[in-house]
């Protein structure tokens, strides 16, 4: 019921039925062997590597519940070598990896001492390429390090309020075109510690199905009633809003004190972008408040990198609470909350993070200041705008080529987060290991983070990737897609590029 | 060259079987156990098919031909 000014293309294609059957079959086999191994461990036929109680404590109340970690013990452990890989360089477009091997099927690892150099990085949240070690670029950061040192040693409300924080907050407010902003030392803590300050008992939180754990934790800590609407589904949200206003609180039927809608700009597991214009229309109609978490979208979408609000051409005053993190596009750490001055002043006194958590350290604040100035163009160059354009070009190219090759890729065409569906549990491990053999580092995600039948590999395109790097990755994906049979898409594909590979065309005379 | 293609194709098929049944993540002795059980079940299915399917098809064919053949004769008798 809303017409968008730009085309809004999102795909969530379903795989053929046999894929779902084989996925569940694979999990079934894994579960059966899991039961077998648990049986062998319980009866002493196999050495147990996990924590168990001492013999004398066997009659007490159990400390470790055997079944709870069934999945971790029996399925995750087998392919555990694809996660927590230690990096020994800056996570730029390429990084160095420490080589590690396992002798006992992933229960313990040991380092061989070698370093795998120049692995192409398709997993880091380095959207604008600010994770760099160029001495020229980091000059101001080095100066601030010399002046202020590294530690802050206090909270924001006591002695930890440094002039760098004030400068950064003014800059963030200017960047987002709002009245005021406040920065915190940690992105996760920004969500989980500030939502309890904004809502409490007697309030209603309407949160998207696929919200990040930090939002869920913040909502649960606040004590408000939480209702969940289907992912990016405006009919579901409207129905919940109408029910809330018509029926009020559960038993007393009084009006809700506040209704807060929690959404994210880009959802990191799906790559989908929130339908912001429709949500703002709904919120104005039903008089609710909107909390927008732009962790992945700030700096990454929008013509000048100012996030989803700019991407849809909307007014930032329409969103009540703008939240974001500096970890993804700015190469630093921390989060911010921006909005009206009254809101930010309220949070300065009432936020748990401001009262108890150490504030952001000065070199990190300076890194954000220099990155933000670069994106806004205040340092006198067009480098920031070039990075934003390069990112959007890379994203479009990468997604278009993947669609052409026939992979199932979720999400919006403009989002730099690209989830490629793998589905079967056996393919998760095979995909990650073979990509590492080809010197490409990818992140694969499986069951607890995604639905059980939809495991995926998640690529994060960066402005620092050159066309050659993306081509290398795409060729490797093409090969691997044929070898592992991952090209499930049933939409029409463009003609195979091999037809045009001729180096010389000889015309028959 | 053809032998190599054939060998590669057979290895690819074996690898697909490992991936689909999630045998790829199992330890070697678990894989051997799974292969044994799978081949046994598959062999039993093939043997059962070989023994019973032709006889069932023959009996079904006779049953249906008796129904239709019998009907044809009765209509011819009425016409006469």
XYZ file of C-alpha atoms in Angstrom:
589
model
C 0.000 0.000 0.000
C 3.004 2.259 -0.449
C 4.871 3.057 -3.642
C 8.623 3.280 -3.331
C 10.666 5.814 -5.290
C 13.366 3.229 -6.049
C 12.771 -0.411 -7.000
C 12.732 -2.545 -3.859
C 13.959 -5.983 -4.930
C 14.158 -8.673 -2.302
C 14.468 -12.375 -2.994
C 13.869 -15.263 -0.667
C 13.688 -18.078 -3.164
C 12.772 -21.509 -1.898
C 14.869 -24.478 -2.893
C 13.368 -27.558 -4.555
C 11.673 -30.060 -2.225
C 14.378 -32.712 -2.476
C 16.851 -30.301 -0.898
C 14.745 -30.004 2.251
C 14.331 -33.792 2.355
C 18.079 -34.374 2.088
C 18.803 -31.701 4.685
C 16.591 -33.354 7.257
C 17.994 -36.754 6.251
C 21.513 -35.473 6.874
C 20.542 -34.091 10.280
C 18.830 -37.406 11.041
C 21.982 -39.388 10.308
C 24.023 -36.947 12.380
C 21.584 -37.285 15.275
C 21.682 -41.096 15.137
C 25.444 -41.143 15.250
C 25.279 -38.560 18.015
C 23.172 -40.912 20.121
C 25.632 -43.722 19.396
C 28.611 -41.639 20.499
C 26.802 -40.425 23.625
C 26.020 -44.031 24.491
C 29.667 -44.981 24.051
C 30.790 -42.055 26.176
C 28.285 -42.864 28.925
C 29.367 -46.523 29.060
C 33.058 -45.753 29.040
C 33.788 -47.239 25.608
C 35.154 -43.861 24.528
C 37.116 -41.155 26.268
C 34.906 -38.210 27.238
C 36.500 -34.836 26.468
C 33.787 -32.804 28.123
C 33.411 -31.611 31.658
C 31.946 -34.254 33.951
C 31.498 -34.438 37.687
C 33.787 -36.358 39.959
C 32.847 -39.885 41.028
C 31.991 -38.730 44.565
C 29.503 -36.172 43.230
C 27.500 -38.525 41.047
C 24.667 -38.711 43.597
C 24.311 -34.953 43.988
C 22.106 -32.674 41.914
C 23.633 -32.784 38.428
C 25.882 -29.875 37.438
C 25.947 -30.650 33.740
C 22.791 -31.568 31.872
C 23.758 -34.210 29.358
C 21.169 -33.603 26.697
C 21.294 -29.801 26.520
C 24.540 -29.720 24.598
C 23.709 -32.642 22.356
C 23.909 -30.559 19.187
C 27.162 -28.832 20.209
C 28.844 -32.090 21.247
C 27.877 -34.195 18.297
C 27.423 -31.966 15.276
C 29.184 -28.659 15.933
C 32.361 -30.312 17.253
C 32.834 -32.255 14.034
C 33.127 -29.113 11.891
C 34.418 -26.747 14.567
C 37.640 -26.026 12.706
C 35.764 -23.591 10.439
C 35.109 -21.097 13.254
C 37.305 -19.134 15.652
C 40.197 -19.151 13.215
C 42.952 -16.896 14.623
C 44.002 -14.006 12.382
C 47.406 -12.392 12.643
C 47.033 -9.212 10.625
C 44.590 -6.353 10.095
C 41.223 -7.665 8.776
C 41.386 -5.673 5.570
C 40.478 -7.002 2.129
C 43.151 -9.663 2.672
C 44.519 -11.044 5.892
C 46.965 -13.617 7.268
C 45.731 -16.694 9.025
C 47.529 -18.873 11.531
C 47.516 -22.459 10.374
C 46.125 -24.928 12.851
C 45.584 -28.662 12.664
C 43.759 -31.134 14.819
C 44.802 -34.663 15.712
C 41.684 -35.821 17.486
C 38.818 -34.615 15.264
C 38.499 -31.023 16.509
C 38.557 -31.614 20.267
C 41.979 -29.947 20.500
C 43.974 -27.844 18.054
C 47.638 -27.115 17.717
C 49.387 -24.447 15.678
C 51.946 -25.591 13.147
C 53.726 -22.229 13.355
C 53.091 -21.354 9.720
C 51.068 -18.352 8.622
C 48.807 -18.539 5.552
C 49.356 -15.221 3.804
C 46.949 -13.048 1.828
C 43.713 -14.899 2.298
C 40.909 -12.925 0.616
C 38.603 -11.733 3.342
C 34.911 -12.217 2.598
C 33.778 -12.366 6.204
C 34.820 -9.156 7.994
C 32.362 -6.297 8.434
C 34.693 -3.933 6.683
C 32.123 -2.267 4.415
C 33.967 0.988 3.702
C 37.454 -0.449 4.026
C 38.496 1.607 7.055
C 40.287 -1.367 8.632
C 43.670 -0.298 7.298
C 47.205 0.206 8.628
C 48.295 3.016 6.307
C 50.449 5.335 8.461
C 49.257 8.476 6.667
C 45.618 7.666 7.239
C 46.164 6.862 10.926
C 48.292 9.938 11.682
C 45.669 11.691 13.821
C 44.930 8.454 15.650
C 48.636 8.047 16.499
C 48.750 11.673 17.773
C 45.742 11.117 20.007
C 47.323 7.910 21.278
C 50.419 9.892 22.239
C 48.376 12.567 24.004
C 45.716 10.571 25.817
C 47.104 7.057 26.112
C 44.817 4.081 25.771
C 42.832 3.715 28.980
C 39.970 5.859 30.162
C 39.721 4.279 33.618
C 36.308 5.640 34.430
C 32.685 5.786 33.443
C 31.034 8.549 31.461
C 29.302 10.050 34.472
C 32.381 10.151 36.688
C 35.755 11.050 35.203
C 35.469 9.396 31.784
C 33.911 12.234 29.817
C 36.713 13.324 27.489
C 36.580 16.205 24.974
C 37.024 13.643 22.204
C 33.641 12.180 23.168
C 31.976 15.577 22.926
C 33.607 16.228 19.557
C 32.552 12.795 18.330
C 28.971 13.248 19.516
C 28.644 16.583 17.752
C 30.061 15.034 14.597
C 27.655 12.064 14.743
C 24.701 14.412 15.215
C 25.838 16.418 12.205
C 26.400 13.281 10.133
C 22.907 11.963 10.801
C 21.231 15.395 10.642
C 19.659 15.099 14.115
C 19.735 17.256 17.215
C 22.073 15.269 19.449
C 23.832 11.946 19.852
C 25.534 9.948 22.558
C 28.296 7.382 22.103
C 29.005 4.254 24.115
C 32.030 2.001 24.361
C 30.426 -1.185 23.045
C 27.810 -1.745 20.330
C 26.086 -4.731 21.964
C 25.919 -2.887 25.264
C 24.370 0.155 23.570
C 21.273 -1.913 22.729
C 21.078 -4.089 25.782
C 21.703 -1.324 28.317
C 19.643 1.481 26.790
C 16.384 -0.222 25.898
C 15.746 -0.895 29.626
C 16.227 2.837 30.235
C 13.650 3.763 27.594
C 10.858 1.286 28.313
C 9.754 -0.548 31.424
C 6.818 -2.488 32.839
C 3.502 -1.499 31.335
C 5.054 -0.743 27.959
C 4.779 -2.836 24.814
C 7.664 -3.796 22.556
C 6.916 -4.971 19.009
C 10.062 -6.600 17.753
C 10.880 -8.190 14.414
C 11.213 -11.964 14.262
C 14.853 -11.877 13.231
C 16.183 -9.164 15.506
C 19.719 -9.382 16.834
C 20.425 -10.888 20.260
C 21.371 -7.479 21.689
C 17.894 -6.112 20.927
C 16.220 -9.237 22.319
C 18.332 -9.072 25.470
C 17.609 -5.376 25.949
C 13.880 -5.988 25.460
C 13.843 -8.843 27.970
C 15.871 -6.905 30.544
C 13.473 -3.991 30.378
C 10.528 -5.988 31.744
C 8.115 -4.751 29.073
C 5.705 -7.077 27.257
C 7.249 -8.313 24.023
C 5.262 -9.299 20.924
C 6.967 -10.530 17.790
C 5.848 -9.776 14.235
C 6.832 -11.688 11.115
C 10.025 -10.586 9.452
C 9.543 -7.323 7.521
C 5.814 -8.071 7.257
C 3.739 -4.895 7.539
C 0.377 -6.677 7.733
C 1.566 -8.636 10.777
C 2.850 -5.444 12.422
C -0.361 -3.555 11.740
C -2.439 -6.378 13.159
C -0.373 -6.378 16.355
C -0.657 -2.594 16.650
C -4.427 -2.668 16.229
C -4.780 -5.470 18.783
C -2.571 -3.617 21.241
C -4.509 -0.380 20.989
C -7.932 -2.033 20.959
C -7.341 -4.430 23.867
C -4.724 -2.609 25.931
C -2.684 -4.373 28.630
C -3.420 -8.098 29.184
C -5.614 -8.210 32.293
C -6.474 -4.641 33.234
C -7.176 -3.466 29.678
C -5.594 -0.130 30.466
C -3.812 1.675 27.643
C -0.163 0.802 27.127
C 2.204 3.430 28.502
C 4.416 3.272 25.396
C 4.548 1.160 22.278
C 8.060 0.740 20.871
C 8.764 -0.890 17.497
C 12.238 -2.470 17.298
C 13.658 -2.978 13.824
C 17.063 -3.148 12.213
C 18.292 -1.317 9.091
C 19.880 -4.345 7.458
C 19.326 -7.780 8.951
C 22.696 -9.464 8.998
C 21.578 -13.048 8.474
C 19.108 -12.375 5.658
C 20.562 -9.336 3.944
C 17.122 -7.757 3.824
C 16.463 -4.044 4.279
C 13.661 -2.831 6.532
C 10.556 -1.342 4.900
C 11.057 1.985 6.577
C 8.474 4.186 4.794
C 5.663 1.775 5.645
C 6.746 1.439 9.255
C 6.890 5.227 9.660
C 3.389 5.563 8.209
C 2.121 2.892 10.614
C 3.862 4.459 13.569
C 2.366 7.876 12.869
C -1.092 6.392 12.399
C -1.047 4.375 15.642
C 1.156 6.785 17.647
C 3.955 4.344 18.475
C 7.708 4.973 18.810
C 10.345 3.610 16.457
C 13.810 2.335 17.422
C 15.986 1.710 14.398
C 19.193 -0.287 14.827
C 21.476 0.678 11.954
C 24.408 -1.542 12.910
C 25.013 -2.859 9.416
C 23.426 -0.095 7.369
C 25.142 3.067 8.621
C 27.859 3.941 6.149
C 26.911 1.040 3.887
C 23.668 2.095 2.180
C 22.403 5.429 0.989
C 23.875 7.676 -1.710
C 26.274 9.339 0.738
C 26.467 6.546 3.281
C 24.088 7.955 5.876
C 22.112 4.752 6.306
C 18.596 3.484 5.588
C 16.948 6.817 6.354
C 18.827 8.415 3.470
C 18.418 5.325 1.302
C 14.640 5.828 1.343
C 14.947 9.611 1.144
C 13.191 10.122 4.470
C 13.458 12.667 7.241
C 15.551 11.510 10.241
C 13.085 13.263 12.543
C 10.537 10.568 11.704
C 12.573 7.920 13.536
C 12.464 8.464 17.295
C 15.610 6.619 18.294
C 18.410 6.137 15.785
C 20.954 3.630 17.000
C 24.039 2.348 15.250
C 27.476 0.901 15.771
C 30.921 2.011 14.690
C 32.249 -1.532 14.432
C 31.109 -2.263 10.909
C 31.628 0.651 8.543
C 34.036 2.795 10.564
C 36.651 0.239 11.564
C 36.457 1.012 15.269
C 34.356 -0.139 18.227
C 31.350 1.238 20.034
C 27.829 2.412 19.375
C 25.718 5.538 19.383
C 22.151 6.589 20.030
C 20.907 9.720 18.284
C 17.672 11.629 18.181
C 16.034 14.620 19.846
C 18.020 16.518 22.461
C 15.598 15.603 25.275
C 16.024 11.906 24.512
C 19.819 12.066 24.550
C 19.900 14.163 27.737
C 17.592 11.634 29.373
C 19.914 8.799 28.361
C 22.961 10.617 29.710
C 21.506 10.353 33.205
C 19.445 7.185 33.032
C 21.438 4.791 30.861
C 23.156 1.869 32.601
C 25.984 2.086 30.122
C 26.704 5.708 30.991
C 26.629 5.059 34.713
C 28.565 1.819 34.977
C 30.431 1.029 31.781
C 33.817 2.440 30.890
C 33.515 4.997 28.146
C 35.095 4.750 24.715
C 38.868 5.054 24.623
C 40.315 8.152 22.866
C 42.254 6.522 19.982
C 39.105 4.616 18.972
C 37.079 7.832 19.168
C 39.645 9.557 16.966
C 39.490 6.707 14.429
C 35.717 7.182 14.203
C 36.142 10.951 13.884
C 38.593 10.623 11.025
C 36.517 7.959 9.281
C 33.336 9.995 9.598
C 35.063 13.163 8.372
C 36.345 11.175 5.413
C 32.838 9.914 4.570
C 31.317 13.385 4.949
C 34.045 14.948 2.841
C 35.221 17.277 5.629
C 38.870 16.280 5.179
C 38.899 17.964 1.797
C 39.008 14.856 -0.398
C 36.285 12.901 -2.167
C 37.716 9.647 -0.811
C 34.697 9.016 1.406
C 32.180 9.360 -1.384
C 34.394 7.203 -3.610
C 34.377 4.471 -0.999
C 30.580 4.566 -0.704
C 30.201 4.402 -4.492
C 32.767 1.610 -4.752
C 30.905 -0.387 -2.129
C 27.589 -0.041 -3.899
C 29.190 -0.986 -7.225
C 30.917 -4.015 -5.694
C 27.662 -5.097 -4.052
C 25.664 -4.851 -7.260
C 28.317 -6.687 -9.289
C 28.767 -9.473 -6.739
C 25.061 -10.083 -6.284
C 24.325 -9.968 -10.005
C 27.067 -12.471 -10.822
C 25.915 -14.832 -8.072
C 22.348 -14.718 -9.391
C 23.581 -15.382 -12.902
C 25.561 -18.395 -11.768
C 22.440 -19.925 -10.300
C 23.013 -19.764 -6.542
C 20.174 -19.016 -4.162
C 21.056 -15.710 -2.529
C 18.767 -14.022 -0.004
C 18.178 -10.364 0.586
C 17.834 -6.992 -1.035
C 19.828 -6.150 -4.152
C 21.455 -3.166 -2.434
C 22.613 -4.783 0.764
C 26.347 -5.561 1.125
C 25.540 -8.595 3.269
C 25.170 -11.565 0.881
C 23.905 -14.863 2.328
C 24.399 -17.806 -0.017
C 22.291 -20.811 0.913
C 23.972 -24.168 1.531
C 21.119 -26.072 3.209
C 22.769 -29.450 3.960
C 24.899 -29.935 7.090
C 27.575 -31.876 5.216
C 28.102 -28.998 2.810
C 28.758 -26.425 5.558
C 32.089 -27.975 6.506
C 33.042 -28.923 2.949
C 32.361 -25.406 1.636
C 34.374 -23.560 4.270
C 37.343 -25.929 4.095
C 37.560 -25.922 0.315
C 37.285 -22.142 0.137
C 40.183 -21.894 2.587
C 42.193 -24.274 0.402
C 41.660 -21.773 -2.419
C 42.875 -18.985 -0.094
C 39.487 -17.361 0.494
C 38.151 -16.930 4.007
C 34.375 -17.187 4.395
C 31.973 -17.310 7.298
C 29.463 -20.162 7.333
C 26.514 -20.220 9.682
C 24.459 -23.161 10.798
C 21.688 -24.132 13.108
C 21.301 -22.002 16.216
C 21.866 -18.737 14.310
C 19.698 -19.701 11.325
C 16.661 -21.983 10.945
C 17.648 -25.626 10.935
C 16.972 -26.233 7.256
C 18.664 -23.092 5.962
C 22.357 -22.989 6.753
C 24.282 -20.471 4.709
C 27.580 -18.856 3.876
C 27.540 -15.133 4.534
C 29.721 -12.839 2.412
C 30.376 -9.222 3.410
C 31.376 -7.155 0.391
C 33.817 -4.338 1.124
C 34.750 -1.115 -0.653
C 38.378 -2.227 -0.336
C 37.850 -5.283 -2.551
C 39.149 -4.747 -6.059
C 37.409 -6.162 -9.119
C 40.177 -8.790 -9.430
C 39.609 -10.036 -5.904
C 35.860 -10.283 -6.488
C 36.480 -12.111 -9.773
C 38.808 -14.581 -8.030
C 36.162 -15.244 -5.414
C 33.400 -15.576 -8.008
C 35.411 -18.028 -10.110
C 36.189 -20.109 -7.030
C 32.476 -20.051 -6.120
C 31.537 -21.141 -9.630
C 33.902 -24.117 -9.465
C 32.879 -25.040 -5.969
C 29.200 -24.607 -6.792
C 29.519 -27.217 -9.531
C 31.606 -29.550 -7.405
C 29.340 -29.404 -4.349
C 26.140 -29.011 -6.397
C 24.987 -25.752 -4.771
C 23.293 -24.102 -7.722
C 19.701 -24.705 -6.722
C 18.124 -21.612 -8.266
C 15.309 -22.356 -10.668
C 15.145 -18.875 -12.181
C 16.477 -18.337 -15.671
C 20.193 -17.758 -15.905
C 22.126 -15.753 -18.452
C 24.193 -17.584 -21.047
C 27.254 -19.380 -19.768
C 30.353 -17.109 -20.010
C 32.421 -19.910 -21.577
C 30.801 -19.140 -24.896
C 32.582 -15.789 -24.968
C 35.990 -16.998 -23.869
C 37.560 -17.097 -27.293
C 40.765 -15.077 -27.453
C 40.739 -14.790 -31.213
C 37.880 -14.960 -33.609
C 38.763 -16.333 -36.980
C 36.279 -15.565 -39.665
C 35.796 -18.384 -42.117
C 36.604 -17.211 -45.603
C 41.282 -39.203 -21.078
C 37.855 -40.865 -21.022
C 38.904 -43.133 -18.148
C 40.003 -40.048 -16.213
C 36.667 -38.330 -16.916
C 34.830 -41.454 -15.806
C 36.914 -41.720 -12.634
C 36.357 -38.029 -11.836
C 32.642 -38.414 -12.388
C 32.481 -41.467 -10.139
C 34.426 -39.625 -7.428
C 32.025 -36.687 -7.774
C 29.046 -39.017 -7.346
C 30.633 -40.615 -4.268
C 31.311 -37.160 -2.821
C 27.687 -36.112 -3.411
C 26.549 -39.242 -1.551
C 28.849 -38.326 1.354
C 27.512 -34.771 1.477
C 23.834 -35.628 1.175
C 23.869 -38.287 3.873
C 26.103 -36.114 6.106
C 28.770 -38.850 6.090
C 31.373 -36.216 5.227
C 31.513 -35.020 8.839
C 31.761 -38.491 10.405
C 34.957 -40.120 11.577
C 36.372 -42.951 9.380
C 35.099 -45.826 11.488
C 31.624 -44.238 11.612
C 31.720 -43.855 7.841
C 32.579 -47.535 7.388
C 29.717 -48.487 9.687
C 27.282 -46.272 7.781
C 28.466 -47.608 4.399
C 27.987 -51.194 5.592
C 24.473 -50.567 6.865
C 23.476 -48.558 3.784
C 24.801 -51.164 1.336
C 23.092 -53.954 3.270
C 19.734 -52.174 3.236
C 20.113 -51.266 -0.429
C 21.019 -54.866 -1.339
C 17.985 -56.188 0.543
C 15.719 -53.718 -1.284
C 17.134 -54.750 -4.677
C 16.794 -58.451 -3.859
C 13.199 -58.033 -2.684
C 12.410 -56.109 -5.851
C 13.980 -58.777 -8.009
C 12.073 -61.600 -6.299
C 8.607 -60.030 -5.917
C 8.023 -57.280 -8.471
C 7.737 -59.426 -11.681
C 5.284 -61.831 -10.036
C 3.124 -58.941 -8.742
C 3.071 -57.251 -12.136
C 2.092 -60.525 -13.840
C -0.749 -61.170 -11.365
C -2.010 -57.564 -11.661
C -1.995 -57.785 -15.463
C -4.000 -61.046 -15.332
C -6.505 -59.518 -12.871
C -7.201 -56.459 -14.979
C -7.306 -58.356 -18.282
C -9.824 -60.799 -16.712
C -12.115 -57.882 -15.726
C -12.012 -56.133 -19.107
C -11.902 -59.365 -21.162
C -14.922 -60.774 -19.283
C -16.936 -57.537 -19.820
C -16.234 -57.483 -23.558
C -17.605 -61.021 -23.940
C -20.835 -60.205 -22.032
C -21.617 -57.085 -24.169
C -21.039 -59.104 -27.366
C -23.594 -61.707 -26.118
C -26.307 -59.011 -25.527
C -25.794 -57.484 -28.985
C -26.351 -60.879 -30.569
